[in-house]
PDB file of C-alpha atoms in Angstrom:
ATOM      1  CA  ASP A  21      72.987  61.705  93.740  1.00  0.00           C
ATOM      2  CA  GLY A  22      75.319  58.660  93.462  1.00  0.00           C
ATOM      3  CA  VAL A  23      78.262  60.328  94.261  1.00  0.00           C
ATOM      4  CA  VAL A  24      80.437  57.676  95.961  1.00  0.00           C
ATOM      5  CA  THR A  25      83.731  58.368  97.988  1.00  0.00           C
ATOM      6  CA  TYR A  26      86.119  55.149  98.694  1.00  0.00           C
ATOM      7  CA  TYR A  27      89.746  54.967  99.920  1.00  0.00           C
ATOM      8  CA  LEU A  28      92.474  53.111  98.081  1.00  0.00           C
ATOM      9  CA  PRO A  29      95.089  51.745  99.762  1.00  0.00           C
ATOM     10  CA  ALA A  30      98.554  52.183  98.367  1.00  0.00           C
ATOM     11  CA  GLY A  31      99.534  50.270  94.648  1.00  0.00           C
ATOM     12  CA  ARG A  32      97.671  50.113  91.840  1.00  0.00           C
ATOM     13  CA  TRP A  33      94.153  49.381  91.400  1.00  0.00           C
ATOM     14  CA  THR A  34      92.367  48.265  88.468  1.00  0.00           C
ATOM     15  CA  ASN A  35      88.016  48.800  88.009  1.00  0.00           C
ATOM     16  CA  PHE A  36      86.867  45.259  87.237  1.00  0.00           C
ATOM     17  CA  PHE A  37      84.261  46.797  85.044  1.00  0.00           C
ATOM     18  CA  THR A  38      86.033  49.248  83.002  1.00  0.00           C
ATOM     19  CA  GLY A  39      89.457  48.311  83.679  1.00  0.00           C
ATOM     20  CA  GLU A  40      90.418  51.527  84.471  1.00  0.00           C
ATOM     21  CA  VAL A  41      93.763  51.687  86.671  1.00  0.00           C
ATOM     22  CA  LYS A  42      93.969  54.160  89.852  1.00  0.00           C
ATOM     23  CA  MET A  43      97.255  54.582  92.313  1.00  0.00           C
ATOM     24  CA  GLY A  44      96.518  54.630  95.586  1.00  0.00           C
ATOM     25  CA  PRO A  45      96.928  55.760  98.402  1.00  0.00           C
ATOM     26  CA  GLY A  46      94.124  57.859  98.542  1.00  0.00           C
ATOM     27  CA  TRP A  47      90.706  58.887  98.675  1.00  0.00           C
ATOM     28  CA  VAL A  48      88.744  58.730  95.043  1.00  0.00           C
ATOM     29  CA  ARG A  49      85.431  60.866  94.461  1.00  0.00           C
ATOM     30  CA  GLU A  50      83.061  58.781  91.412  1.00  0.00           C
ATOM     31  CA  THR A  51      79.650  58.842  90.519  1.00  0.00           C
ATOM     32  CA  HIS A  52      77.702  55.911  90.025  1.00  0.00           C
ATOM     33  CA  GLY A  53      74.458  54.661  89.283  1.00  0.00           C
ATOM     34  CA  VAL A  54      72.201  51.985  90.431  1.00  0.00           C
ATOM     35  CA  MET A  55      73.995  49.459  87.877  1.00  0.00           C
ATOM     36  CA  SER A  56      77.552  50.501  88.536  1.00  0.00           C
ATOM     37  CA  LEU A  57      79.813  50.512  91.618  1.00  0.00           C
ATOM     38  CA  PRO A  58      84.073  50.892  92.414  1.00  0.00           C
ATOM     39  CA  LEU A  59      85.091  47.425  92.570  1.00  0.00           C
ATOM     40  CA  MET A  60      88.670  47.472  92.419  1.00  0.00           C
ATOM     41  CA  VAL A  61      91.241  44.948  91.971  1.00  0.00           C
ATOM     42  CA  ARG A  62      94.466  44.478  93.171  1.00  0.00           C
ATOM     43  CA  PRO A  63      97.711  43.269  91.198  1.00  0.00           C
ATOM     44  CA  ASN A  64      98.452  39.610  91.150  1.00  0.00           C
ATOM     45  CA  SER A  65      94.871  38.432  90.853  1.00  0.00           C
ATOM     46  CA  LEU A  66      93.168  35.727  88.580  1.00  0.00           C
ATOM     47  CA  ILE A  67      89.532  35.626  88.692  1.00  0.00           C
ATOM     48  CA  ALA A  68      87.417  33.549  87.326  1.00  0.00           C
ATOM     49  CA  VAL A  69      84.363  34.851  85.522  1.00  0.00           C
ATOM     50  CA  GLY A  70      81.510  32.643  84.365  1.00  0.00           C
ATOM     51  CA  SER A  71      80.259  31.843  80.884  1.00  0.00           C
ATOM     52  CA  ARG A  72      76.680  32.041  81.967  1.00  0.00           C
ATOM     53  CA  GLU A  73      74.208  34.609  83.456  1.00  0.00           C
ATOM     54  CA  ASP A  74      70.784  32.807  83.429  1.00  0.00           C
ATOM     55  CA  ARG A  75      71.260  30.308  86.218  1.00  0.00           C
ATOM     56  CA  PRO A  76      73.599  29.876  88.884  1.00  0.00           C
ATOM     57  CA  ASP A  77      74.020  26.058  88.880  1.00  0.00           C
ATOM     58  CA  TYR A  78      75.913  25.026  85.833  1.00  0.00           C
ATOM     59  CA  THR A  79      79.518  23.532  85.108  1.00  0.00           C
ATOM     60  CA  TYR A  80      81.393  26.670  85.649  1.00  0.00           C
ATOM     61  CA  SER A  81      84.945  25.747  84.503  1.00  0.00           C
ATOM     62  CA  GLU A  82      83.036  25.161  80.929  1.00  0.00           C
ATOM     63  CA  GLY A  83      83.833  28.469  79.047  1.00  0.00           C
ATOM     64  CA  VAL A  84      85.594  30.194  82.035  1.00  0.00           C
ATOM     65  CA  THR A  85      87.196  33.526  81.481  1.00  0.00           C
ATOM     66  CA  LEU A  86      89.754  34.260  83.870  1.00  0.00           C
ATOM     67  CA  GLN A  87      91.103  37.724  84.067  1.00  0.00           C
ATOM     68  CA  VAL A  88      94.581  38.293  84.716  1.00  0.00           C
ATOM     69  CA  TYR A  89      95.474  41.431  86.779  1.00  0.00           C
ATOM     70  CA  GLU A  90      98.926  42.450  86.530  1.00  0.00           C
ATOM     71  CA  LEU A  91     101.235  39.679  87.362  1.00  0.00           C
ATOM     72  CA  GLU A  92     104.113  39.873  89.719  1.00  0.00           C
ATOM     73  CA  ASP A  93     107.389  38.148  87.990  1.00  0.00           C
ATOM     74  CA  GLY A  94     108.101  34.774  89.827  1.00  0.00           C
ATOM     75  CA  VAL A  95     105.035  34.586  91.606  1.00  0.00           C
ATOM     76  CA  PRO A  96     102.538  32.112  90.524  1.00  0.00           C
ATOM     77  CA  THR A  97      98.941  32.799  90.536  1.00  0.00           C
ATOM     78  CA  VAL A  98      95.944  30.091  91.117  1.00  0.00           C
ATOM     79  CA  ALA A  99      92.393  29.945  90.867  1.00  0.00           C
ATOM     80  CA  VAL A 100      90.266  26.952  91.480  1.00  0.00           C
ATOM     81  CA  ILE A 101      87.019  26.606  89.537  1.00  0.00           C
ATOM     82  CA  PRO A 102      84.513  24.490  91.328  1.00  0.00           C
ATOM     83  CA  SER A 103      82.108  22.157  90.060  1.00  0.00           C
ATOM     84  CA  ILE A 104      78.574  21.282  90.950  1.00  0.00           C
ATOM     85  CA  THR A 105      79.266  17.685  91.855  1.00  0.00           C
ATOM     86  CA  ARG A 106      83.157  18.615  93.398  1.00  0.00           C
ATOM     87  CA  ASP A 107      84.777  15.907  91.104  1.00  0.00           C
ATOM     88  CA  GLY A 108      85.278  18.026  88.195  1.00  0.00           C
ATOM     89  CA  ASP A 109      87.098  21.153  89.883  1.00  0.00           C
ATOM     90  CA  ALA A 110      89.584  22.341  87.286  1.00  0.00           C
ATOM     91  CA  THR A 111      92.678  24.657  88.807  1.00  0.00           C
ATOM     92  CA  VAL A 112      94.762  27.088  86.755  1.00  0.00           C
ATOM     93  CA  GLU A 113      98.266  28.575  87.227  1.00  0.00           C
ATOM     94  CA  VAL A 114      99.420  31.628  86.024  1.00  0.00           C
ATOM     95  CA  LEU A 115     103.217  32.193  86.110  1.00  0.00           C
ATOM     96  CA  ARG A 116     104.968  35.447  84.412  1.00  0.00           C
ATOM     97  CA  GLU A 117     108.441  35.104  84.154  1.00  0.00           C
ATOM     98  CA  GLY A 118     110.014  38.630  82.249  1.00  0.00           C
ATOM     99  CA  HIS A 119     108.155  38.986  79.409  1.00  0.00           C
ATOM    100  CA  THR A 120     106.850  35.146  79.363  1.00  0.00           C
ATOM    101  CA  ILE A 121     103.342  34.188  80.514  1.00  0.00           C
ATOM    102  CA  THR A 122     102.665  30.639  81.124  1.00  0.00           C
ATOM    103  CA  ALA A 123      98.894  29.267  81.752  1.00  0.00           C
ATOM    104  CA  LYS A 124      98.137  26.020  82.830  1.00  0.00           C
ATOM    105  CA  TRP A 125      94.836  24.197  82.890  1.00  0.00           C
ATOM    106  CA  HIS A 126      94.215  21.192  85.318  1.00  0.00           C
ATOM    107  CA  GLY A 127      90.915  19.506  85.153  1.00  0.00           C
ATOM    108  CA  LYS A 128      88.488  18.140  82.616  1.00  0.00           C
ATOM    109  CA  SER A 129      86.852  21.065  80.862  1.00  0.00           C
ATOM    110  CA  LYS A 130      89.145  22.418  78.693  1.00  0.00           C
ATOM    111  CA  ARG A 131      86.917  25.371  77.161  1.00  0.00           C
ATOM    112  CA  TRP A 132      88.453  28.401  78.683  1.00  0.00           C
ATOM    113  CA  GLN A 133      90.026  31.548  77.693  1.00  0.00           C
ATOM    114  CA  LEU A 134      92.350  33.860  79.777  1.00  0.00           C
ATOM    115  CA  LEU A 135      92.190  37.841  79.360  1.00  0.00           C
ATOM    116  CA  LEU A 136      95.197  39.795  80.428  1.00  0.00           C
ATOM    117  CA  VAL A 137      93.899  43.091  81.645  1.00  0.00           C
ATOM    118  CA  GLY A 138      95.689  45.903  80.987  1.00  0.00           C
ATOM    119  CA  ILE A 139      97.556  44.382  78.156  1.00  0.00           C
ATOM    120  CA  ARG A 140      97.324  46.384  74.695  1.00  0.00           C
ATOM    121  CA  SER A 141      99.629  43.450  72.245  1.00  0.00           C
ATOM    122  CA  ILE A 142     101.635  40.610  72.977  1.00  0.00           C
ATOM    123  CA  ALA A 143     104.602  39.531  70.813  1.00  0.00           C
ATOM    124  CA  SER A 144     103.549  35.664  70.303  1.00  0.00           C
ATOM    125  CA  ILE A 145     101.607  33.153  71.713  1.00  0.00           C
ATOM    126  CA  GLU A 146     102.038  28.785  71.858  1.00  0.00           C
ATOM    127  CA  GLY A 147      98.538  27.096  71.934  1.00  0.00           C
ATOM    128  CA  GLY A 148      96.077  29.737  71.497  1.00  0.00           C
ATOM    129  CA  THR A 149      94.850  32.456  69.469  1.00  0.00           C
ATOM    130  CA  VAL A 150      94.756  36.106  70.252  1.00  0.00           C
ATOM    131  CA  ASP A 151      91.779  39.090  70.216  1.00  0.00           C
ATOM    132  CA  ARG A 152      92.072  42.329  71.601  1.00  0.00           C
ATOM    133  CA  ASN A 153      88.709  44.127  73.663  1.00  0.00           C
ATOM    134  CA  ALA A 154      88.392  47.452  75.284  1.00  0.00           C
ATOM    135  CA  LYS A 155      89.705  45.843  78.606  1.00  0.00           C
ATOM    136  CA  GLY A 156      92.658  43.919  76.988  1.00  0.00           C
ATOM    137  CA  VAL A 157      94.124  41.010  75.331  1.00  0.00           C
ATOM    138  CA  LEU A 158      91.817  37.764  75.469  1.00  0.00           C
ATOM    139  CA  ILE A 159      93.471  34.280  74.817  1.00  0.00           C
ATOM    140  CA  THR A 160      91.583  31.612  73.304  1.00  0.00           C
ATOM    141  CA  PRO A 161      93.791  28.068  73.737  1.00  0.00           C
ATOM    142  CA  ILE A 162      93.302  25.886  71.168  1.00  0.00           C
ATOM    143  CA  VAL A 163      91.030  22.900  71.623  1.00  0.00           C
ATOM    144  CA  ASP A 164      92.394  20.438  74.315  1.00  0.00           C
ATOM    145  CA  THR A 165      94.919  22.748  75.394  1.00  0.00           C
ATOM    146  CA  ASP A 166      96.161  22.897  78.836  1.00  0.00           C
ATOM    147  CA  CYS A 167      98.852  25.284  78.560  1.00  0.00           C
ATOM    148  CA  VAL A 168      99.445  28.045  76.791  1.00  0.00           C
ATOM    149  CA  ARG A 169     102.199  30.305  76.702  1.00  0.00           C
ATOM    150  CA  ILE A 170     102.319  34.010  75.848  1.00  0.00           C
ATOM    151  CA  THR A 171     105.081  36.533  75.419  1.00  0.00           C
ATOM    152  CA  LEU A 172     104.480  39.923  76.244  1.00  0.00           C
ATOM    153  CA  ASP A 173     105.385  43.354  74.128  1.00  0.00           C
ATOM    154  CA  ALA A 174     108.001  45.259  75.637  1.00  0.00           C
ATOM    155  CA  LYS A 175     105.587  48.237  75.365  1.00  0.00           C
ATOM    156  CA  SER A 176     102.397  46.398  75.897  1.00  0.00           C
ATOM    157  CA  GLU A 177     101.617  47.742  79.476  1.00  0.00           C
ATOM    158  CA  THR A 178      99.720  50.445  80.425  1.00  0.00           C
ATOM    159  CA  VAL A 179     101.515  53.041  82.804  1.00  0.00           C
ATOM    160  CA  VAL A 180      99.209  54.904  85.334  1.00  0.00           C
ATOM    161  CA  PRO A 181     100.096  58.587  86.864  1.00  0.00           C
ATOM    162  CA  GLU A 182     100.380  58.944  90.588  1.00  0.00           C
ATOM    163  CA  MET A 183      96.638  59.698  91.888  1.00  0.00           C
ATOM    164  CA  SER A 184      96.334  63.207  93.372  1.00  0.00           C
ATOM    165  CA  ALA A 185      94.531  64.255  96.633  1.00  0.00           C
ATOM    166  CA  GLY A 186      91.174  64.331  96.193  1.00  0.00           C
ATOM    167  CA  SER A 187      90.583  62.693  92.818  1.00  0.00           C
TER     168      SER A 187
END
């Protein structure tokens, strides 16, 4: 019947596919179809999502979108994006300091994006452009830019109520 029950440990968890945030600890009961599952992401995660779906062997850093989940203040988060030959690996470091997020790209390819999941708006940006989508704010760096600085709007983050037992 597609009913799934799973346990979320303490803290905030974001559904990778929908961007919905749930609070743990507690059991969650949901209905999922053949093409869905409860894939939850913890805060301070940086997940690289490739730009191609038609083949597994391509330069992963070309057109990669880095999905950023609830950065902790002062804690750097790093993702390594491998290349097929390993000589073209790229590294991205994202750091939040107060209301400022800085993303630095290290590597050959510079065609990348940053998706701030759960962020509704930003106050300003240096080195890129902004688009909004259902999951958050999408930052596209200016061509050949290896550093983007984002100032968050004070009211940009979502607030999630505590999860009730059996929700």
